[in-house]
Amino acid sequence: MISQALLATLLMAAVVLLGAAGTVLYLASYFQGGLLILAALGVYLWRVRLVQGPSVLRELLRRWVKRMVVPLFGITAAILLGGVVMAVSGYNPLVAYQALFYGGLARNWHISVLNAAPLIFTALSVAFAFKAGLFNIGAEGQYYLGAMAAAGLSLYMPLPGVIALPLIFLVAGLFGALWNVVPAYLKMKTGAHEVITTMMLAHVARYLSPVFIRAFGGDPSTSRHPYVTTRIPDNTMLLRFRAFLPEANPRLHTGILLAILVALVVYYLLYKTSMGFEIRAVGENKDAARAQGISVGKNIFRALLIAGFLAALAGFNQVNGLDHRLYENLQAGYGWNGISVALLAGGHPIAVVFTGLLWGALDAGGQYMSRTTQTPGAIVEIVKGIILFLIVARYIYTAWGNRRRRREVRRAAQAATAAAGEEG
C-alpha cells in the first residue's frame, strides 16, 4: 500500500508534468493543452485536500477568490464602460468585442504571447521594486540596456548556443542592474527619489541606442541596413516552438517559457528566502524593519539592482528571440506598460504572468478588431486605462484607510496615556 507521503510526492510530480506540458502546448496555440492545465489544477487541489485536509483547501480557495475579485471587477467594469463608449460613438460593442476576444485569444494568440514575454520581464522588475516600497519607473531604460548588451554580445560570441545564450542572458541582465547602481546608491545615501533618477536614466539609455547601432553595423553612410544593427548569428537565437511543435507559428520563440521560469524564481526569492523576507519587511515598514535589525539601505540597494536585472531581460528576449537585431526606432514601451501589468497583478510575480498575457491579448486583439470591424484601436487603450484607474483607486482607498486607522490608534493611545496621567 502506498504511503501518504509517497502519494503526495507522486501527485506533485503529476501536477508539474501536466502543468508544464499543458502550458507549452497552449502557448504554442495547441489549445488542447488547456485541458492538461485544468487537470494539473484539479490534481493540485486534490493533493491539498489529501495532505492538509478539507479546511485548508477551503481556505486556499477563499484566498484565491479574494485575490482575484478586484482585478476581475476592474476588467469587467472596464469592458462594460468601453462598450458604452463604443455604442455612443456609433460602433457595435458586441461585434467589436467578439473580434477583440477572438483575435487576442484565438486567431492572433501567437502575437499575444510575443507581446506578453517582454511585458512579464518588465512587470517583474516593477513588482520586485514594489515589494521594497520602491517605484522602478525607469524599467524602459534598463530594457534598452539589456537589448544593447544582448545585441553587442551576440554579434561577437563565437561559442555554441548552449553556452552563448546563458552567458548573453546573464550579461544583459547585469548591464540592467549596473544601470540602476546610481539610482540605488543615491536612494540609499541621500534619499533621492528613484522615480526621478531612474526616469532620467531611461531617457539617457534611449538616446544611447542610436550611437550603439551605428557602432554595430547601422551607420547610414556605410551600411545597406541603416538604423539597425547587423543580424545576430543563428547560434545566439532563442529556440522556436516550431523546432519541437511543427504546427506552431514560425515567429513564436521560447522566450515566454523563460519569462515564466523567471517569474517562478522571483516568487521563490521573495517568499522563500531570508533576503526576500527582508526586502518585503522594508517595503512594509522601514522603521519596524530597522528595529528588527534589518538594513534598510542594503535592501533598497539590492532590490533596485535586481529590478534592473529583470527589466534588462526583456531586451534580451526581444533581440535574441524576436527581432534578431536592434532597431533605432524601437518604441515598444514595454518598460512603461510593465508598470500597468505589475499594478494589475498586485505586485505578485505569479499573477504577473497572467496579467502580462492579458495585456498582450488586448493589444493583439485590438489590432484584429481594428482590421476586421474598423473600430478604432483607441477603444482598447480606453479599456486598459479604465482597468488601471479602478485598480489604482483600490490602492489609494486602501492606503487612505490604513492611514485613517493608524491615526485613530494614535489618538486612542494618547487618550489612554492622558487618562492614566490624570488617575496618577
Coordinates of C-alpha atoms in Angstrom, one line a residue:
M1 CA 0.0 0.0 0.0
I2 CA 1.3 3.5 -1.0
S3 CA 2.1 5.7 2.0
Q4 CA 0.5 9.2 2.1
A5 CA 3.9 10.9 1.8
L6 CA 4.8 8.9 -1.4
L7 CA 1.3 9.6 -2.8
A8 CA 1.7 13.3 -2.1
T9 CA 5.1 13.3 -3.9
L10 CA 3.6 11.4 -6.9
L11 CA 0.7 13.8 -7.1
M12 CA 3.0 16.8 -7.1
A13 CA 5.1 15.3 -9.8
A14 CA 1.9 14.8 -11.9
V15 CA 1.0 18.5 -11.3
V16 CA 4.4 19.6 -12.6
L17 CA 4.3 17.4 -15.6
L18 CA 0.7 18.1 -16.6
G19 CA 1.1 21.8 -15.9
A20 CA 4.4 22.1 -17.9
A21 CA 3.1 20.1 -20.9
G22 CA -0.2 21.9 -20.9
T23 CA 1.5 25.3 -20.7
V24 CA 3.9 24.7 -23.6
L25 CA 1.1 23.3 -25.8
Y26 CA -1.3 26.1 -25.0
L27 CA 1.3 28.9 -25.6
A28 CA 2.1 27.3 -28.9
S29 CA -1.6 27.6 -29.9
Y30 CA -2.3 23.9 -29.3
F31 CA -5.3 24.8 -27.3
Q32 CA -6.0 21.2 -26.1
G33 CA -3.1 22.0 -23.7
G34 CA -5.7 23.9 -21.7
L35 CA -7.2 20.5 -20.7
L36 CA -3.8 19.4 -19.2
I37 CA -3.6 22.7 -17.3
L38 CA -7.1 22.1 -15.8
A39 CA -6.1 18.6 -15.0
A40 CA -3.0 19.8 -13.2
L41 CA -5.1 22.3 -11.2
G42 CA -7.5 19.5 -10.3
V43 CA -4.7 17.2 -9.1
Y44 CA -3.1 20.0 -7.1
L45 CA -6.4 20.8 -5.3
W46 CA -6.9 17.1 -4.6
R47 CA -3.4 16.8 -3.2
V48 CA -4.0 19.8 -0.9
R49 CA -7.2 18.1 0.4
L50 CA -5.5 14.8 0.8
V51 CA -2.4 16.1 2.6
Q52 CA -3.6 19.1 4.5
G53 CA -7.3 18.5 4.9
P54 CA -10.6 20.0 3.6
S55 CA -10.4 23.1 5.8
V56 CA -7.0 24.1 4.3
L57 CA -8.4 23.5 0.8
R58 CA -11.4 25.8 1.6
E59 CA -9.0 28.5 3.0
L60 CA -6.8 28.2 -0.1
L61 CA -9.8 28.6 -2.5
R62 CA -11.0 31.6 -0.4
R63 CA -7.7 33.3 -0.7
W64 CA -7.6 32.7 -4.5
V65 CA -11.1 34.2 -4.9
K66 CA -10.3 37.2 -2.7
R67 CA -7.1 37.9 -4.7
M68 CA -9.0 37.7 -8.0
V69 CA -12.1 39.7 -7.0
V70 CA -10.6 43.2 -7.5
P71 CA -8.8 42.6 -10.9
L72 CA -11.9 40.7 -12.2
F73 CA -14.2 43.6 -11.1
G74 CA -11.9 46.1 -12.8
I75 CA -11.7 44.1 -16.0
T76 CA -15.5 43.6 -16.1
A77 CA -16.3 47.2 -15.4
A78 CA -13.8 48.4 -18.0
I79 CA -15.3 46.1 -20.6
L80 CA -18.8 47.4 -19.8
L81 CA -17.7 51.1 -19.8
G82 CA -15.8 50.5 -23.0
G83 CA -18.9 49.1 -24.6
V84 CA -20.8 52.2 -23.6
V85 CA -18.1 54.4 -25.2
M86 CA -18.4 52.3 -28.4
A87 CA -22.2 52.5 -28.5
V88 CA -22.2 56.3 -28.0
S89 CA -19.5 56.6 -30.8
G90 CA -21.7 54.6 -33.2
Y91 CA -19.9 51.2 -33.1
N92 CA -21.5 47.9 -32.3
P93 CA -19.8 46.8 -29.0
L94 CA -20.9 43.1 -29.4
V95 CA -19.3 42.8 -32.8
A96 CA -16.2 44.7 -31.7
Y97 CA -15.7 42.7 -28.5
Q98 CA -16.3 39.4 -30.4
A99 CA -13.4 40.4 -32.8
L100 CA -11.3 41.6 -29.8
F101 CA -11.5 38.4 -27.9
Y102 CA -11.3 36.1 -30.9
G103 CA -8.3 38.0 -32.2
G104 CA -6.4 38.1 -28.9
L105 CA -7.3 34.7 -27.5
A106 CA -7.5 32.5 -30.7
R107 CA -6.7 33.9 -34.1
N108 CA -3.7 36.0 -33.1
W109 CA -2.8 34.2 -29.9
H110 CA 0.8 33.8 -31.0
I111 CA 1.0 37.7 -31.2
S112 CA -0.5 37.9 -27.7
V113 CA 2.3 35.5 -26.4
L114 CA 5.0 37.5 -28.3
N115 CA 3.7 40.7 -26.7
A116 CA 3.4 39.2 -23.3
A117 CA 7.0 37.9 -22.9
P118 CA 8.8 41.2 -22.6
L119 CA 5.9 42.7 -20.5
I120 CA 6.3 39.9 -18.0
F121 CA 10.0 40.7 -17.6
T122 CA 9.5 44.4 -17.1
A123 CA 6.5 43.9 -14.9
L124 CA 8.5 41.5 -12.7
S125 CA 11.1 44.3 -12.4
V126 CA 8.4 46.8 -11.3
A127 CA 6.7 44.3 -9.0
F128 CA 10.0 43.4 -7.3
A129 CA 10.7 47.0 -6.6
F130 CA 7.2 47.5 -5.3
K131 CA 7.9 44.8 -2.6
A132 CA 10.7 47.0 -1.3
G133 CA 8.5 50.1 -1.3
L134 CA 10.2 51.4 -4.5
F135 CA 8.9 52.5 -7.9
N136 CA 11.2 51.4 -10.7
I137 CA 9.6 53.7 -13.3
G138 CA 12.8 53.6 -15.4
A139 CA 12.4 50.0 -16.5
E140 CA 12.3 51.2 -20.1
G141 CA 15.9 52.3 -19.8
Q142 CA 17.0 49.1 -18.3
Y143 CA 15.2 47.3 -21.1
Y144 CA 17.2 49.3 -23.7
L145 CA 20.5 48.5 -21.9
G146 CA 19.6 44.8 -21.9
A147 CA 18.8 45.0 -25.6
M148 CA 22.1 46.7 -26.4
A149 CA 24.1 44.3 -24.3
A150 CA 22.4 41.3 -25.9
A151 CA 22.9 42.6 -29.5
G152 CA 26.6 43.5 -28.9
L153 CA 27.5 40.2 -27.3
S154 CA 25.6 38.1 -29.8
L155 CA 27.4 39.6 -32.7
Y156 CA 30.8 38.6 -31.2
M157 CA 30.1 35.4 -29.4
P158 CA 31.9 32.5 -31.2
L159 CA 30.6 29.9 -28.9
P160 CA 27.9 27.1 -29.2
G161 CA 24.4 28.3 -28.5
V162 CA 24.1 26.2 -25.4
I163 CA 27.0 28.2 -23.8
A164 CA 26.5 31.5 -25.6
L165 CA 22.8 32.0 -24.7
P166 CA 23.1 31.7 -20.9
L167 CA 26.1 34.0 -21.0
I168 CA 24.3 36.6 -23.0
F169 CA 21.2 36.2 -20.8
L170 CA 23.3 36.9 -17.6
V171 CA 25.4 39.7 -19.0
A172 CA 22.4 41.5 -20.4
G173 CA 20.8 41.3 -17.0
L174 CA 23.9 42.6 -15.3
F175 CA 24.0 45.6 -17.6
G176 CA 20.5 46.5 -16.5
A177 CA 21.5 46.0 -12.9
L178 CA 24.6 48.2 -13.3
W179 CA 22.3 50.9 -14.9
N180 CA 20.5 51.1 -11.6
V181 CA 23.6 51.4 -9.4
V182 CA 23.5 55.2 -9.4
P183 CA 19.8 55.5 -8.5
A184 CA 20.2 52.8 -5.9
Y185 CA 23.2 54.5 -4.3
L186 CA 21.5 57.9 -4.3
K187 CA 18.4 56.4 -2.8
M188 CA 20.4 54.6 -0.1
K189 CA 22.7 57.5 0.8
T190 CA 20.7 60.7 0.2
G191 CA 17.1 59.6 -0.2
A192 CA 16.9 60.8 -3.8
H193 CA 13.6 59.5 -5.2
E194 CA 14.1 56.6 -7.6
V195 CA 11.2 57.8 -9.8
I196 CA 13.3 60.8 -10.8
T197 CA 16.7 59.1 -11.1
T198 CA 15.5 56.0 -13.0
M199 CA 13.4 58.1 -15.3
M200 CA 16.3 60.4 -16.2
L201 CA 18.5 57.4 -16.9
A202 CA 15.7 55.8 -19.0
H203 CA 16.0 58.8 -21.4
V204 CA 19.8 58.6 -21.4
A205 CA 19.5 54.9 -22.4
R206 CA 17.0 55.7 -25.2
Y207 CA 19.4 58.3 -26.7
L208 CA 22.4 56.0 -26.4
S209 CA 20.9 53.4 -28.6
P210 CA 21.4 55.2 -31.9
V211 CA 25.1 55.6 -31.1
F212 CA 25.3 51.9 -30.3
I213 CA 23.5 50.9 -33.5
R214 CA 25.9 53.0 -35.7
A215 CA 28.9 51.2 -34.0
F216 CA 27.4 47.8 -34.7
G217 CA 26.5 47.9 -38.3
G218 CA 23.8 50.6 -38.6
D219 CA 25.8 53.6 -39.9
P220 CA 23.7 55.1 -42.7
S221 CA 26.8 56.3 -44.6
T222 CA 28.3 52.8 -44.9
S223 CA 25.6 50.3 -44.3
R224 CA 23.0 48.8 -46.6
H225 CA 20.7 48.4 -43.5
P226 CA 20.9 51.8 -41.8
Y227 CA 19.4 52.5 -38.4
V228 CA 19.5 48.8 -37.4
T229 CA 22.4 46.6 -36.2
T230 CA 23.7 43.6 -38.1
R231 CA 21.7 40.5 -37.7
I232 CA 22.9 38.3 -34.9
P233 CA 24.2 34.7 -35.7
D234 CA 21.8 31.8 -35.6
N235 CA 23.6 30.2 -32.7
T236 CA 22.6 33.1 -30.4
M237 CA 18.9 33.0 -31.2
L238 CA 16.3 31.5 -28.8
L239 CA 14.8 28.2 -29.8
R240 CA 11.5 28.4 -31.6
F241 CA 8.4 26.4 -30.7
R242 CA 8.3 25.0 -34.3
A243 CA 11.5 23.1 -33.6
F244 CA 9.5 20.6 -31.5
L245 CA 5.9 21.5 -32.3
P246 CA 5.6 21.7 -36.1
E247 CA 2.2 23.5 -36.2
A248 CA 3.4 26.4 -34.1
N249 CA 3.7 29.9 -35.6
P250 CA 7.2 30.3 -37.1
R251 CA 7.8 33.6 -35.2
L252 CA 6.9 32.1 -31.8
H253 CA 10.0 31.6 -29.7
T254 CA 10.7 30.1 -26.2
G255 CA 11.2 33.5 -24.5
I256 CA 7.8 33.2 -23.0
L257 CA 8.9 30.0 -21.2
L258 CA 11.9 31.8 -19.9
A259 CA 9.8 34.6 -18.6
I260 CA 7.5 32.1 -16.7
L261 CA 10.6 30.4 -15.3
V262 CA 12.0 33.7 -14.1
A263 CA 8.6 34.6 -12.5
L264 CA 8.8 31.3 -10.5
V265 CA 12.4 32.2 -9.4
V266 CA 11.3 35.7 -8.4
Y267 CA 8.4 34.2 -6.4
Y268 CA 10.8 31.8 -4.6
L269 CA 13.3 34.6 -3.9
L270 CA 10.6 36.9 -2.4
Y271 CA 8.6 34.4 -0.4
K272 CA 11.0 31.5 0.4
T273 CA 14.3 33.2 1.2
S274 CA 15.6 35.4 4.0
M275 CA 16.6 38.1 1.5
G276 CA 13.1 38.2 0.2
F277 CA 11.7 38.5 3.7
E278 CA 14.0 41.4 4.4
I279 CA 13.1 43.2 1.2
R280 CA 9.3 42.7 1.9
A281 CA 9.8 43.9 5.5
V282 CA 11.5 47.1 4.3
G283 CA 8.7 47.6 1.9
E284 CA 6.0 47.2 4.5
N285 CA 7.5 49.4 7.2
K286 CA 11.0 50.7 7.2
D287 CA 11.0 51.7 10.8
A288 CA 9.8 48.3 12.0
A289 CA 12.4 46.6 9.8
R290 CA 15.2 48.7 11.1
A291 CA 14.0 48.0 14.7
Q292 CA 14.4 44.3 13.9
G293 CA 18.0 44.7 12.8
I294 CA 17.3 44.7 9.1
S295 CA 19.5 47.0 7.0
V296 CA 17.1 49.3 5.1
G297 CA 19.8 50.8 2.8
K298 CA 21.3 47.4 1.8
N299 CA 17.9 46.0 0.9
I300 CA 16.9 49.1 -1.1
F301 CA 20.2 48.9 -2.9
R302 CA 19.9 45.2 -3.9
A303 CA 16.1 45.5 -4.7
L304 CA 16.8 48.2 -7.3
L305 CA 19.7 46.2 -8.8
I306 CA 17.6 43.1 -9.1
A307 CA 14.8 45.1 -10.6
G308 CA 17.3 46.4 -13.2
F309 CA 18.4 42.9 -13.9
L310 CA 14.9 41.7 -14.6
A311 CA 13.9 44.6 -16.8
A312 CA 17.0 44.1 -19.0
L313 CA 16.0 40.5 -19.7
A314 CA 13.1 42.0 -21.8
G315 CA 15.8 43.4 -24.1
F316 CA 17.5 40.0 -24.3
N317 CA 14.1 38.5 -25.1
Q318 CA 13.4 40.9 -28.0
V319 CA 16.9 40.8 -29.6
N320 CA 17.6 37.1 -29.3
G321 CA 14.1 35.9 -29.5
L322 CA 12.0 38.0 -31.9
D323 CA 13.9 40.7 -33.8
H324 CA 17.5 39.2 -34.0
R325 CA 18.8 42.8 -34.3
L326 CA 18.3 46.2 -32.6
Y327 CA 16.3 48.9 -34.3
E328 CA 17.0 52.6 -33.8
N329 CA 13.3 53.5 -33.8
L330 CA 12.5 50.9 -31.2
Q331 CA 9.5 52.5 -29.4
A332 CA 8.0 49.4 -27.8
G333 CA 7.1 51.0 -24.5
Y334 CA 7.5 47.6 -22.7
G335 CA 9.0 49.3 -19.7
W336 CA 6.1 51.8 -19.2
N337 CA 3.5 49.1 -19.9
G338 CA 5.2 46.8 -17.4
I339 CA 4.1 49.2 -14.7
S340 CA 0.5 48.7 -15.7
V341 CA 0.9 44.9 -15.7
A342 CA 2.5 44.9 -12.3
L343 CA -0.2 47.1 -10.8
L344 CA -2.9 44.8 -12.2
A345 CA -1.1 41.8 -10.7
G346 CA -1.0 43.4 -7.3
G347 CA 2.8 43.0 -7.4
H348 CA 2.6 39.2 -7.2
P349 CA 5.2 37.6 -9.5
I350 CA 2.9 34.6 -10.5
A351 CA 0.0 36.9 -11.2
V352 CA 2.3 39.0 -13.4
V353 CA 2.4 36.0 -15.9
F354 CA -1.4 36.1 -16.3
T355 CA -1.8 39.9 -16.4
G356 CA 1.1 40.0 -18.9
L357 CA -0.8 37.6 -21.2
L358 CA -4.0 39.6 -20.7
W359 CA -2.2 42.8 -21.7
G360 CA -0.6 41.1 -24.7
A361 CA -4.0 39.7 -25.8
L362 CA -5.7 43.1 -25.5
D363 CA -3.0 44.6 -27.8
A364 CA -3.2 41.7 -30.3
G365 CA -7.0 41.5 -30.2
G366 CA -7.2 45.3 -30.7
Q367 CA -5.2 45.1 -33.9
Y368 CA -7.5 42.3 -35.2
M369 CA -10.6 44.3 -34.1
S370 CA -9.4 47.4 -35.9
R371 CA -8.7 45.5 -39.1
T372 CA -12.0 43.5 -39.2
T373 CA -14.6 45.8 -37.7
Q374 CA -13.0 49.3 -38.4
T375 CA -13.4 50.0 -34.7
P376 CA -10.7 52.4 -33.5
G377 CA -7.9 50.7 -31.6
A378 CA -8.1 53.6 -29.1
I379 CA -11.0 51.7 -27.6
V380 CA -8.6 49.1 -26.3
E381 CA -6.5 51.9 -24.7
I382 CA -9.6 53.2 -23.0
V383 CA -10.4 49.8 -21.6
K384 CA -6.9 49.4 -20.3
G385 CA -7.0 52.9 -18.8
I386 CA -10.3 52.1 -17.0
I387 CA -8.9 48.9 -15.6
L388 CA -5.8 50.7 -14.3
F389 CA -7.9 53.6 -12.9
L390 CA -10.0 51.1 -10.9
I391 CA -7.0 49.1 -9.7
V392 CA -5.1 52.2 -8.6
A393 CA -8.3 53.6 -7.0
R394 CA -8.3 50.5 -4.8
Y395 CA -4.7 51.1 -3.8
I396 CA -5.5 54.7 -2.9
Y397 CA -8.5 53.7 -0.9
T398 CA -6.5 51.0 1.0
A399 CA -3.7 53.5 1.7
W400 CA -6.2 56.1 2.9
G401 CA -8.0 53.6 5.1
N402 CA -4.7 52.4 6.6
R403 CA -3.7 56.0 7.4
R404 CA -7.0 56.7 9.0
R405 CA -6.8 53.6 11.2
R406 CA -3.2 54.5 12.2
R407 CA -4.4 58.0 13.2
E408 CA -7.3 56.6 15.2
V409 CA -4.9 54.2 17.0
R410 CA -2.5 57.1 17.9
R411 CA -5.4 59.2 19.2
A412 CA -6.7 56.3 21.3
A413 CA -3.2 55.7 22.7
Q414 CA -2.8 59.4 23.5
A415 CA -6.2 59.4 25.2
A416 CA -5.3 56.4 27.3
T417 CA -2.0 58.0 28.3
A418 CA -3.7 61.2 29.3
A419 CA -6.3 59.3 31.3
A420 CA -3.6 57.3 33.1
G421 CA -1.8 60.6 34.0
E422 CA -4.9 62.1 35.5
E423 CA -5.5 59.0 37.6
G424 CA -2.0 59.1 38.8

